[in-house]
Tab-separated table of C-alpha atoms (C1' of nucleotides) in Angstrom:
chain	number	residue	atom	x	y	z
A	292	UNK	CA	93.913	113.195	119.773
A	293	UNK	CA	91.393	110.922	118.791
A	294	UNK	CA	90.894	110.297	114.867
A	295	UNK	CA	87.401	111.674	115.130
A	296	UNK	CA	89.135	114.746	116.585
A	297	UNK	CA	91.640	114.812	113.515
A	298	UNK	CA	89.046	114.559	111.093
A	299	UNK	CA	87.263	117.020	112.418
A	300	UNK	CA	90.200	119.575	112.567
A	301	UNK	CA	91.500	118.394	108.936
A	302	UNK	CA	87.998	118.292	107.241
A	303	UNK	CA	88.692	114.877	106.167
A	304	UNK	CA	86.103	112.308	106.818
A	305	UNK	CA	87.292	109.378	109.078
A	306	UNK	CA	86.840	107.017	106.554
A	307	UNK	CA	89.337	108.760	104.285
A	308	UNK	CA	92.008	109.130	106.963
A	309	UNK	CA	91.211	105.246	107.193
A	310	UNK	CA	92.136	104.816	103.911
A	311	UNK	CA	95.591	106.882	104.069
A	312	UNK	CA	96.106	104.668	107.204
A	313	UNK	CA	95.784	101.691	105.413
A	314	UNK	CA	97.826	102.772	101.941
A	315	UNK	CA	100.378	103.682	104.256
A	316	UNK	CA	100.445	107.008	103.681
A	317	UNK	CA	99.556	108.350	107.059
A	318	UNK	CA	101.427	106.694	110.264
A	319	UNK	CA	99.582	104.990	112.618
A	320	UNK	CA	98.731	106.417	115.710
A	321	UNK	CA	100.204	105.936	119.377
A	322	UNK	CA	98.018	102.796	120.466
A	323	UNK	CA	96.548	103.653	124.006
A	324	UNK	CA	94.229	100.748	124.142
A	325	UNK	CA	92.879	97.872	121.664
A	326	UNK	CA	90.268	99.958	120.371
A	327	UNK	CA	91.990	103.776	120.700
A	328	UNK	CA	95.484	105.306	119.164
A	329	UNK	CA	96.320	108.831	119.725
A	330	UNK	CA	97.597	111.300	117.118
A	331	UNK	CA	98.860	114.908	117.148
A	332	UNK	CA	99.659	117.396	115.380
A	333	UNK	CA	102.002	115.932	113.236
A	334	UNK	CA	99.255	113.868	111.620
A	335	UNK	CA	97.566	116.752	111.054
A	336	UNK	CA	100.069	118.558	109.245
A	337	UNK	CA	101.320	114.930	107.215
A	338	UNK	CA	97.199	115.045	106.388
A	339	UNK	CA	96.913	118.165	104.973
A	340	UNK	CA	100.758	117.739	102.966
A	341	UNK	CA	98.965	114.436	101.450
A	342	UNK	CA	95.757	115.991	100.609
A	343	UNK	CA	97.951	118.664	98.919
A	344	UNK	CA	99.645	116.033	96.885
A	345	UNK	CA	96.801	113.901	95.872
A	346	UNK	CA	94.202	116.456	95.335
A	347	UNK	CA	96.067	119.672	94.581
A	348	UNK	CA	99.245	117.794	92.471
A	349	UNK	CA	96.816	115.099	91.191
A	350	UNK	CA	99.442	112.513	92.309
A	351	UNK	CA	98.275	109.046	92.498
A	352	UNK	CA	97.871	107.389	95.876
A	353	UNK	CA	100.782	104.450	95.261
A	354	UNK	CA	103.015	107.850	93.889
A	355	UNK	CA	102.288	110.010	97.159
A	356	UNK	CA	103.578	107.215	99.073
A	357	UNK	CA	107.065	106.808	97.125
A	358	UNK	CA	107.109	110.768	97.920
A	359	UNK	CA	106.291	110.410	101.827
A	360	UNK	CA	108.630	107.656	102.081
A	361	UNK	CA	111.552	110.213	100.448
A	362	UNK	CA	110.587	112.931	102.679
A	363	UNK	CA	110.622	110.280	105.866
A	364	UNK	CA	113.696	108.597	105.269
A	365	UNK	CA	116.752	110.376	107.085
A	366	UNK	CA	119.512	107.885	105.652
A	367	UNK	CA	118.456	109.953	102.189
A	368	UNK	CA	120.735	113.048	101.682
A	369	UNK	CA	119.172	116.282	102.068
A	370	UNK	CA	119.352	117.124	98.674
A	371	UNK	CA	117.413	113.748	97.650
A	372	UNK	CA	114.905	114.176	100.277
A	373	UNK	CA	114.471	117.919	98.894
A	374	UNK	CA	114.123	116.884	95.269
A	375	UNK	CA	111.462	114.008	96.602
A	376	UNK	CA	108.305	115.820	95.031
A	377	UNK	CA	110.154	116.808	91.886
A	378	UNK	CA	111.645	113.461	91.143
A	379	UNK	CA	108.538	111.380	91.549
A	380	UNK	CA	105.919	113.698	90.604
A	381	UNK	CA	105.925	114.197	86.793
A	382	UNK	CA	104.624	110.154	86.553
A	383	UNK	CA	105.847	108.983	83.036
A	384	UNK	CA	103.442	110.897	80.711
A	385	UNK	CA	102.764	108.249	78.032
A	386	UNK	CA	104.790	109.689	75.045
A	387	UNK	CA	101.940	108.968	72.922
A	388	UNK	CA	103.882	107.227	70.048
A	389	UNK	CA	103.038	107.814	66.030
A	390	UNK	CA	103.404	104.316	64.499
A	391	UNK	CA	104.855	106.666	61.497
A	392	UNK	CA	106.892	109.644	61.082
A	393	UNK	CA	110.167	110.915	62.440
A	394	UNK	CA	111.006	110.395	66.201
A	395	UNK	CA	110.052	113.888	68.115
A	396	UNK	CA	111.185	112.730	70.882
A	397	UNK	CA	114.911	111.877	70.197
A	398	UNK	CA	115.161	114.885	68.239
A	399	UNK	CA	113.414	116.319	71.893
A	400	UNK	CA	116.199	115.184	73.928
A	401	UNK	CA	119.021	116.640	71.955
A	402	UNK	CA	117.281	120.072	72.253
A	403	UNK	CA	116.962	119.326	75.972
A	404	UNK	CA	120.324	118.236	76.432
A	405	UNK	CA	121.388	121.366	74.661
A	406	UNK	CA	119.348	123.208	76.710
A	407	UNK	CA	120.926	121.860	80.200
A	408	UNK	CA	124.194	122.533	78.741
A	409	UNK	CA	123.142	126.011	77.382
A	410	UNK	CA	121.947	126.802	80.946
A	411	UNK	CA	125.118	125.102	82.745
A	412	UNK	CA	122.830	123.038	84.682
A	413	UNK	CA	124.496	119.295	85.780
A	414	UNK	CA	122.669	118.068	88.751
A	415	UNK	CA	119.975	116.446	86.283
A	416	UNK	CA	120.178	115.181	83.150
A	417	UNK	CA	117.568	114.773	80.253
A	418	UNK	CA	117.323	111.489	81.536
A	419	UNK	CA	116.228	112.435	85.173
A	420	UNK	CA	112.370	112.443	85.915
A	421	UNK	CA	111.792	116.033	85.574
A	422	UNK	CA	114.286	115.603	82.518
A	423	UNK	CA	112.102	113.011	80.567
A	424	UNK	CA	109.015	114.895	81.584
A	425	UNK	CA	110.519	118.173	79.648
A	426	UNK	CA	111.631	116.050	76.515
A	427	UNK	CA	107.958	114.249	76.582
A	428	UNK	CA	106.319	117.919	76.811
A	429	UNK	CA	108.531	119.531	74.237
A	430	UNK	CA	108.004	116.006	71.952
A	431	UNK	CA	104.354	116.717	72.449
A	432	UNK	CA	104.609	120.251	70.927
A	433	UNK	CA	106.915	119.625	67.999
A	434	UNK	CA	104.526	116.331	67.177
A	435	UNK	CA	101.373	118.908	67.161
A	436	UNK	CA	103.488	121.418	64.792
A	437	UNK	CA	104.680	123.752	67.186
A	438	UNK	CA	108.405	124.039	67.378
A	439	UNK	CA	109.958	124.588	70.896
A	440	UNK	CA	112.043	127.892	70.479
A	441	UNK	CA	115.331	127.382	72.873
A	442	UNK	CA	115.834	130.619	73.396
A	443	UNK	CA	112.355	131.067	74.551
A	444	UNK	CA	113.081	128.273	77.035
A	445	UNK	CA	116.006	129.449	77.810
A	446	UNK	CA	114.178	132.568	78.963
A	447	UNK	CA	111.579	130.850	81.049
A	448	UNK	CA	114.552	128.655	82.755
A	449	UNK	CA	116.479	131.903	83.811
A	450	UNK	CA	112.744	132.724	85.118
A	451	UNK	CA	112.856	129.527	86.624
A	452	UNK	CA	116.143	129.892	88.862
A	453	UNK	CA	115.130	133.039	90.138
A	454	UNK	CA	112.204	131.492	91.903
A	455	UNK	CA	114.043	128.476	92.723
A	456	UNK	CA	116.348	130.910	94.268
A	457	UNK	CA	113.754	132.226	95.956
A	458	UNK	CA	111.951	129.286	97.458
A	459	UNK	CA	114.958	127.811	98.364
A	460	UNK	CA	115.718	130.869	100.406
A	461	UNK	CA	112.411	130.466	101.948
A	462	UNK	CA	113.320	126.740	102.435
A	463	UNK	CA	116.241	127.727	104.296
A	464	UNK	CA	114.395	129.664	106.465
A	465	UNK	CA	112.834	127.046	108.384
A	466	UNK	CA	114.372	125.750	111.240
A	467	UNK	CA	115.036	122.464	111.444
A	468	UNK	CA	116.002	119.912	108.059
A	469	UNK	CA	112.253	117.926	108.476
A	470	UNK	CA	110.563	120.840	108.114
A	471	UNK	CA	112.482	122.234	105.446
A	472	UNK	CA	112.074	118.559	103.571
A	473	UNK	CA	108.458	118.794	104.222
A	474	UNK	CA	107.943	122.225	102.779
A	475	UNK	CA	109.881	121.613	100.087
A	476	UNK	CA	107.498	118.918	98.818
A	477	UNK	CA	104.390	121.253	99.867
A	478	UNK	CA	105.753	124.046	97.729
A	479	UNK	CA	106.563	122.188	95.215
A	480	UNK	CA	103.530	120.822	94.482
A	481	UNK	CA	100.967	124.276	95.719
A	482	UNK	CA	103.235	126.727	94.074
A	483	UNK	CA	102.415	124.954	90.619
A	484	UNK	CA	98.767	126.120	90.511
A	485	UNK	CA	100.061	129.638	91.784
A	486	UNK	CA	102.417	129.826	88.709
A	487	UNK	CA	99.759	128.487	85.870
A	488	UNK	CA	97.250	130.758	87.028
A	489	UNK	CA	99.320	134.000	87.162
A	490	UNK	CA	100.219	132.343	82.977
A	491	UNK	CA	96.684	132.414	82.354
A	492	UNK	CA	95.940	135.619	83.610
A	493	UNK	CA	99.043	136.819	81.935
A	494	UNK	CA	97.860	135.757	78.888
A	495	UNK	CA	94.336	137.259	79.312
A	496	UNK	CA	95.570	140.429	80.032
A	497	UNK	CA	98.268	140.630	77.026
A	498	UNK	CA	95.887	139.299	74.358
A	499	UNK	CA	93.303	141.925	75.997
A	500	UNK	CA	95.607	144.562	75.103
A	501	UNK	CA	96.367	143.623	71.747
A	502	UNK	CA	92.881	142.539	70.417
A	503	UNK	CA	90.543	144.458	72.814
A	504	UNK	CA	89.163	147.060	70.910
B	82	UNK	CA	90.397	109.600	54.337
B	83	UNK	CA	88.890	106.674	56.244
B	84	UNK	CA	88.436	106.415	59.836
B	85	UNK	CA	90.700	103.835	59.942
B	86	UNK	CA	93.307	105.976	58.685
B	87	UNK	CA	92.540	108.748	60.999
B	88	UNK	CA	93.454	106.232	63.491
B	89	UNK	CA	96.548	104.954	62.243
B	90	UNK	CA	97.906	108.281	61.366
B	91	UNK	CA	96.799	109.926	64.598
B	92	UNK	CA	97.585	106.387	66.926
B	93	UNK	CA	94.396	107.478	68.450
B	94	UNK	CA	92.274	103.632	68.799
B	95	UNK	CA	89.020	103.835	66.178
B	96	UNK	CA	87.227	102.885	69.200
B	97	UNK	CA	88.281	106.370	70.906
B	98	UNK	CA	87.761	108.309	68.030
B	99	UNK	CA	84.377	107.171	67.746
B	100	UNK	CA	83.947	107.822	71.771
B	101	UNK	CA	85.015	111.666	70.420
B	102	UNK	CA	82.694	111.739	67.730
B	103	UNK	CA	79.923	110.749	69.764
B	104	UNK	CA	81.105	113.575	72.763
B	105	UNK	CA	80.979	116.064	70.199
B	106	UNK	CA	84.396	117.044	70.428
B	107	UNK	CA	85.445	115.819	66.895
B	108	UNK	CA	83.146	116.738	64.118
B	109	UNK	CA	81.600	113.975	61.960
B	110	UNK	CA	83.451	113.505	58.736
B	111	UNK	CA	81.816	114.359	55.407
B	112	UNK	CA	79.208	111.439	54.595
B	113	UNK	CA	79.779	109.657	51.073
B	114	UNK	CA	77.603	107.338	51.675
B	115	UNK	CA	75.295	105.471	54.722
B	116	UNK	CA	78.214	103.677	55.973
B	117	UNK	CA	81.675	105.974	55.006
B	118	UNK	CA	82.614	109.093	56.128
B	119	UNK	CA	85.709	111.490	54.425
B	120	UNK	CA	87.992	112.782	57.172
B	121	UNK	CA	90.736	115.260	56.364
B	122	UNK	CA	93.595	117.374	57.587
B	123	UNK	CA	91.594	119.374	60.029
B	124	UNK	CA	89.984	116.142	61.536
B	125	UNK	CA	93.723	114.587	62.466
B	126	UNK	CA	95.113	118.288	63.666
B	127	UNK	CA	91.638	118.592	65.608
B	128	UNK	CA	92.646	115.045	67.192
B	129	UNK	CA	96.204	116.075	68.340
B	130	UNK	CA	94.320	119.020	69.633
B	131	UNK	CA	91.790	116.704	71.815
B	132	UNK	CA	95.077	114.261	73.035
B	133	UNK	CA	97.040	117.009	74.175
B	134	UNK	CA	93.609	118.995	75.872
B	135	UNK	CA	92.628	115.500	77.571
B	136	UNK	CA	95.834	113.412	78.336
B	137	UNK	CA	98.688	116.287	78.736
B	138	UNK	CA	96.274	119.122	80.119
B	139	UNK	CA	94.185	116.131	82.225
B	140	UNK	CA	91.338	117.990	80.879
B	141	UNK	CA	87.653	116.499	81.729
B	142	UNK	CA	86.121	115.418	78.266
B	143	UNK	CA	83.307	117.798	78.920
B	144	UNK	CA	85.548	120.538	79.807
B	145	UNK	CA	87.742	119.886	76.521
B	146	UNK	CA	84.302	119.786	74.859
B	147	UNK	CA	83.323	123.530	75.975
B	148	UNK	CA	86.937	124.744	74.946
B	149	UNK	CA	86.650	123.491	71.682
B	150	UNK	CA	83.328	125.075	71.312
B	151	UNK	CA	85.256	128.634	71.915
B	152	UNK	CA	87.427	127.640	69.447
B	153	UNK	CA	85.132	127.079	66.811
B	154	UNK	CA	82.231	129.558	67.771
B	155	UNK	CA	83.084	132.314	65.435
B	156	UNK	CA	80.295	134.922	67.117
B	157	UNK	CA	82.835	135.146	69.874
B	158	UNK	CA	85.805	138.049	69.833
B	159	UNK	CA	88.962	137.024	68.831
B	160	UNK	CA	90.096	138.089	72.590
B	161	UNK	CA	87.204	135.500	74.039
B	162	UNK	CA	88.479	132.579	71.674
B	163	UNK	CA	91.961	132.965	72.509
B	164	UNK	CA	91.373	132.745	76.430
B	165	UNK	CA	89.193	129.899	76.195
B	166	UNK	CA	91.531	127.419	77.600
B	167	UNK	CA	92.536	129.759	80.055
B	168	UNK	CA	88.829	130.238	80.874
B	169	UNK	CA	87.751	126.413	80.760
B	170	UNK	CA	90.651	124.899	81.953
B	171	UNK	CA	90.798	125.596	85.909
B	172	UNK	CA	88.255	123.186	86.825
B	173	UNK	CA	87.260	124.927	90.182
B	174	UNK	CA	89.059	122.965	92.537
B	175	UNK	CA	86.952	122.403	95.187
B	176	UNK	CA	88.236	124.716	97.838
B	177	UNK	CA	88.463	121.483	100.872
B	178	UNK	CA	86.668	124.128	103.175
B	179	UNK	CA	87.766	123.258	106.831
B	180	UNK	CA	84.786	124.069	108.761
B	181	UNK	CA	86.294	125.856	111.554
B	182	UNK	CA	89.417	128.257	111.346
B	183	UNK	CA	89.747	131.635	109.618
B	184	UNK	CA	88.508	131.816	106.044
B	185	UNK	CA	91.599	131.881	104.021
B	186	UNK	CA	89.774	132.478	100.671
B	187	UNK	CA	88.470	135.381	102.135
B	188	UNK	CA	92.124	136.714	102.423
B	189	UNK	CA	93.648	135.236	99.446
B	190	UNK	CA	90.752	137.145	97.297
B	191	UNK	CA	91.958	140.276	98.836
B	192	UNK	CA	95.816	139.167	98.331
B	193	UNK	CA	95.199	138.334	94.769
B	194	UNK	CA	93.079	141.634	94.088
B	195	UNK	CA	95.597	143.585	95.723
B	196	UNK	CA	98.688	141.849	93.198
B	197	UNK	CA	96.572	142.288	90.424
B	198	UNK	CA	95.842	146.391	90.882
B	199	UNK	CA	99.752	146.579	91.828
B	200	UNK	CA	100.685	144.733	88.343
B	201	UNK	CA	98.210	147.236	86.651
B	202	UNK	CA	96.452	143.752	85.084
B	203	UNK	CA	92.751	144.875	84.214
B	204	UNK	CA	91.455	142.470	81.912
B	205	UNK	CA	90.887	139.359	84.313
B	206	UNK	CA	89.222	140.440	87.483
B	207	UNK	CA	89.731	137.843	90.526
B	208	UNK	CA	86.588	136.656	89.876
B	209	UNK	CA	87.600	135.495	86.548
B	210	UNK	CA	88.116	131.595	86.207
B	211	UNK	CA	92.110	132.059	86.269
B	212	UNK	CA	91.698	134.401	89.210
B	213	UNK	CA	89.527	132.414	91.258
B	214	UNK	CA	92.071	129.491	90.525
B	215	UNK	CA	94.542	131.394	91.757
B	216	UNK	CA	92.345	132.458	94.853
B	217	UNK	CA	92.211	129.031	95.745
B	218	UNK	CA	95.966	127.847	95.349
B	219	UNK	CA	97.040	130.642	97.520
B	220	UNK	CA	94.136	130.180	100.369
B	221	UNK	CA	95.141	126.313	100.394
B	222	UNK	CA	99.142	127.408	100.684
B	223	UNK	CA	97.717	129.712	103.291
B	224	UNK	CA	95.967	126.857	105.050
B	225	UNK	CA	99.194	124.513	104.785
B	226	UNK	CA	100.927	127.417	106.826
B	227	UNK	CA	103.367	128.576	103.976
B	228	UNK	CA	102.124	132.572	103.521
B	229	UNK	CA	102.442	133.339	99.774
B	230	UNK	CA	105.190	136.601	99.644
B	231	UNK	CA	103.539	139.779	97.610
B	232	UNK	CA	106.899	140.136	96.518
B	233	UNK	CA	107.339	136.799	94.850
B	234	UNK	CA	104.127	136.713	93.653
B	235	UNK	CA	104.642	139.724	91.817
B	236	UNK	CA	108.475	138.589	90.573
B	237	UNK	CA	106.817	135.639	89.153
B	238	UNK	CA	103.730	137.456	87.316
B	239	UNK	CA	106.714	140.106	85.811
B	240	UNK	CA	108.136	136.598	84.431
B	241	UNK	CA	104.954	135.230	83.103
B	242	UNK	CA	103.722	138.712	81.496
B	243	UNK	CA	107.204	138.766	79.697
B	244	UNK	CA	106.835	134.950	78.593
B	245	UNK	CA	102.838	136.084	77.504
B	246	UNK	CA	104.219	138.627	75.285
B	247	UNK	CA	106.738	135.875	73.484
B	248	UNK	CA	103.649	133.696	73.291
B	249	UNK	CA	101.727	136.204	71.782
B	250	UNK	CA	104.155	137.204	68.979
B	251	UNK	CA	104.469	133.815	67.974
B	252	UNK	CA	100.539	133.392	67.968
B	253	UNK	CA	100.806	136.416	65.845
B	254	UNK	CA	102.578	134.719	63.276
B	255	UNK	CA	100.084	132.121	62.593
B	256	UNK	CA	98.526	133.692	59.101
B	257	UNK	CA	94.961	132.958	59.588
B	258	UNK	CA	92.921	133.970	62.880
B	259	UNK	CA	91.547	130.196	63.037
B	260	UNK	CA	95.053	129.209	63.474
B	261	UNK	CA	95.896	131.511	65.862
B	262	UNK	CA	93.052	130.377	68.127
B	263	UNK	CA	94.146	126.641	67.727
B	264	UNK	CA	97.834	127.518	68.374
B	265	UNK	CA	96.808	129.598	71.671
B	266	UNK	CA	94.775	126.749	72.709
B	267	UNK	CA	97.628	124.259	72.281
B	268	UNK	CA	100.159	126.420	73.495
B	269	UNK	CA	98.465	127.365	76.746
B	270	UNK	CA	97.756	123.673	77.472
B	271	UNK	CA	101.179	122.211	76.457
B	272	UNK	CA	103.680	124.774	77.418
B	273	UNK	CA	102.340	123.747	81.159
B	274	UNK	CA	104.415	120.961	81.483
B	275	UNK	CA	107.305	122.312	79.896
B	276	UNK	CA	107.294	125.171	82.333
B	277	UNK	CA	106.908	123.186	84.934
B	278	UNK	CA	109.552	120.539	84.202
B	279	UNK	CA	112.043	123.485	84.097
B	280	UNK	CA	110.892	124.313	87.841
B	281	UNK	CA	111.354	121.344	88.635
B	282	UNK	CA	114.893	120.975	87.177
B	283	UNK	CA	115.876	124.643	87.985
B	284	UNK	CA	114.773	122.993	91.802
B	285	UNK	CA	117.229	120.087	91.723
B	286	UNK	CA	119.990	122.297	90.498
B	287	UNK	CA	119.545	125.354	93.267
B	288	UNK	CA	119.439	122.526	95.829
B	289	UNK	CA	122.206	120.892	94.532
B	290	UNK	CA	124.154	124.050	94.471
B	291	UNK	CA	123.057	124.554	98.317
B	292	UNK	CA	123.053	121.071	100.112
B	293	UNK	CA	125.129	118.567	97.577
B	294	UNK	CA	128.607	117.433	99.662
C	3	DC	C1'	76.877	88.158	40.969
C	4	DA	C1'	78.336	86.004	44.992
C	5	DT	C1'	80.793	86.581	49.467
C	6	DG	C1'	83.577	87.957	53.039
C	7	DA	C1'	85.690	92.071	55.019
C	8	DT	C1'	84.816	96.925	56.093
C	9	DT	C1'	82.697	101.269	57.583
C	10	DG	C1'	80.232	104.319	60.812
C	11	DG	C1'	76.991	104.081	64.273
C	12	DA	C1'	74.503	102.613	68.720
C	13	DT	C1'	74.907	100.421	72.895
C	14	DA	C1'	76.828	98.527	76.606
C	15	DG	C1'	80.793	96.571	79.492
C	16	DT	C1'	85.773	97.040	81.144
C	17	DG	C1'	89.371	98.891	84.174
C	18	DC	C1'	91.476	101.760	86.996
C	19	DC	C1'	90.901	104.513	91.494
C	20	DA	C1'	89.910	107.102	95.089
C	21	DC	C1'	87.088	106.543	98.329
C	22	DT	C1'	82.675	104.772	101.567
C	23	DT	C1'	80.229	101.631	103.616
C	24	DT	C1'	79.449	97.765	106.439
C	25	DC	C1'	80.463	95.163	109.896
C	26	DC	C1'	83.035	93.656	114.358
C	27	DA	C1'	84.869	93.191	118.373
C	28	DA	C1'	86.929	95.845	122.075
C	29	DC	C1'	86.721	99.503	124.990
C	30	DA	C1'	84.771	104.216	127.318
C	31	DC	C1'	81.374	106.833	129.709
C	32	DT	C1'	76.915	107.079	132.693
D	196	DA	C1'	74.268	96.977	133.024
D	197	DG	C1'	74.006	99.686	128.782
D	198	DT	C1'	74.444	102.715	125.365
D	199	DG	C1'	77.562	104.975	121.880
D	200	DT	C1'	82.419	105.134	120.056
D	201	DT	C1'	87.056	103.545	118.462
D	202	DG	C1'	89.934	101.243	115.285
D	203	DG	C1'	90.525	98.151	111.547
D	204	DA	C1'	89.533	94.832	107.972
D	205	DA	C1'	87.084	93.648	103.630
D	206	DA	C1'	84.147	94.636	100.088
D	207	DG	C1'	81.262	98.011	97.891
D	208	DT	C1'	80.479	102.253	94.952
D	209	DG	C1'	80.818	106.088	91.985
D	210	DG	C1'	82.542	108.490	88.286
D	211	DC	C1'	85.019	108.594	83.916
D	212	DA	C1'	87.986	107.668	79.968
D	213	DC	C1'	87.670	104.557	77.352
D	214	DT	C1'	86.548	99.707	74.679
D	215	DA	C1'	84.494	95.558	73.337
D	216	DT	C1'	80.086	94.026	70.674
D	217	DC	C1'	76.805	93.791	67.365
D	218	DC	C1'	74.482	95.310	63.690
D	219	DA	C1'	73.188	96.945	59.039
D	220	DA	C1'	74.701	99.180	54.697
D	221	DT	C1'	78.074	98.895	51.677
D	222	DC	C1'	83.082	98.166	49.557
D	223	DA	C1'	85.979	95.017	47.268
D	224	DT	C1'	87.225	90.790	44.843
D	225	DG	C1'	87.183	86.214	42.519
DNA sequence: CATGATTGGATAGTGCCACTTTCCAACACT
DNA sequence: AGTGTTGGAAAGTGGCACTATCCAATCATG
């Protein structure tokens, strides 16, 4: 398959494909001659994954490159590769430090620590990327004056636990480890808008029940 | 309070505050003289809300303006004002239409319709902004070859339902309707990183249980 | 009261970043 | 032979969230 065909099948402009090649997101095709290269199905899948990471996951190109590198790195453990997106995606959201006032971040870190202990989660501490992201989010809530109820958090965490099990089950249904890794990254990113939309819909529904005539 | 004080207390640069004033996100202060204006607590809170929407919620300035307009619009019903963020936030993610192949969007729309019917949700149809967002997300999943299990979706939806109840309870604990509306918008946006982080952590945890050692 | 600092506001500029455009030499097709 | 296409490199574009500069009016201080 030539680059033009890749573009046609994926809907991604040729110039953008060249850009991804240059940035190291998409591996080069097998060179046929000085001016031609051959691309296969795996390039198409990788291209769709790139688009998912960047457009749906709003991931910066540099971050996507790291995630894809982890996906391709066979020297990593399966666990590390599966977690690539989880570890790379929560770009350190600038904590918006307020010069004065109490340090909400420190308080939030303690709450997160307590929550993880209570849940019995040990694989990722409060200083892992997703743990830091959670801490930052809780701190932001506190800074705006909305305390984060620990019980409510635990409830949501349990729900997340159950959906994580279901998703891991789905992952294990894939034949080879490479496909599992790719699916893990894709599902991590692509399910987020699904879950957020469901939450919004649930809000609207519940609000209608309570406030609509 | 002068603008400099607002900047100091919020940590937002004066130039940025001026930008928000210009863009109509932050109401002008009460004019004291030709060159001075007085700002109050409500400006501080609004400023924090703006930052939350833009930086945490990654909302474009224009969208934030719409959300805040709905928040301030007392002619709307409480239900409509509470839903402002839910309706405005899912900016129409370009469906990344692939020229060829089956129309996954249409299929996704049917699935979403069926899901809403099964859940008994009637307040927001598949063509409401959050419904469209859900449809687009499901279609993207399908396009990448990851079918979206209806049972799994329903499970997540039930979980979302329960957390929505808890959050509405929290909202109703606020004294006046204006505070409720503001809290609704803030919580809608600020809880998202919390929930996504929890999901990531749950993934890491479950993956560690299955694949570590 | 003189004078320098500060204020709110208008205008134009900056930096980042995901692409896009342009150009080119080497092919492939007819 | 001639026309179109290919992959690649380099420079350009557009959008957007700020940010720097100016300005005239006003405030604060000696």
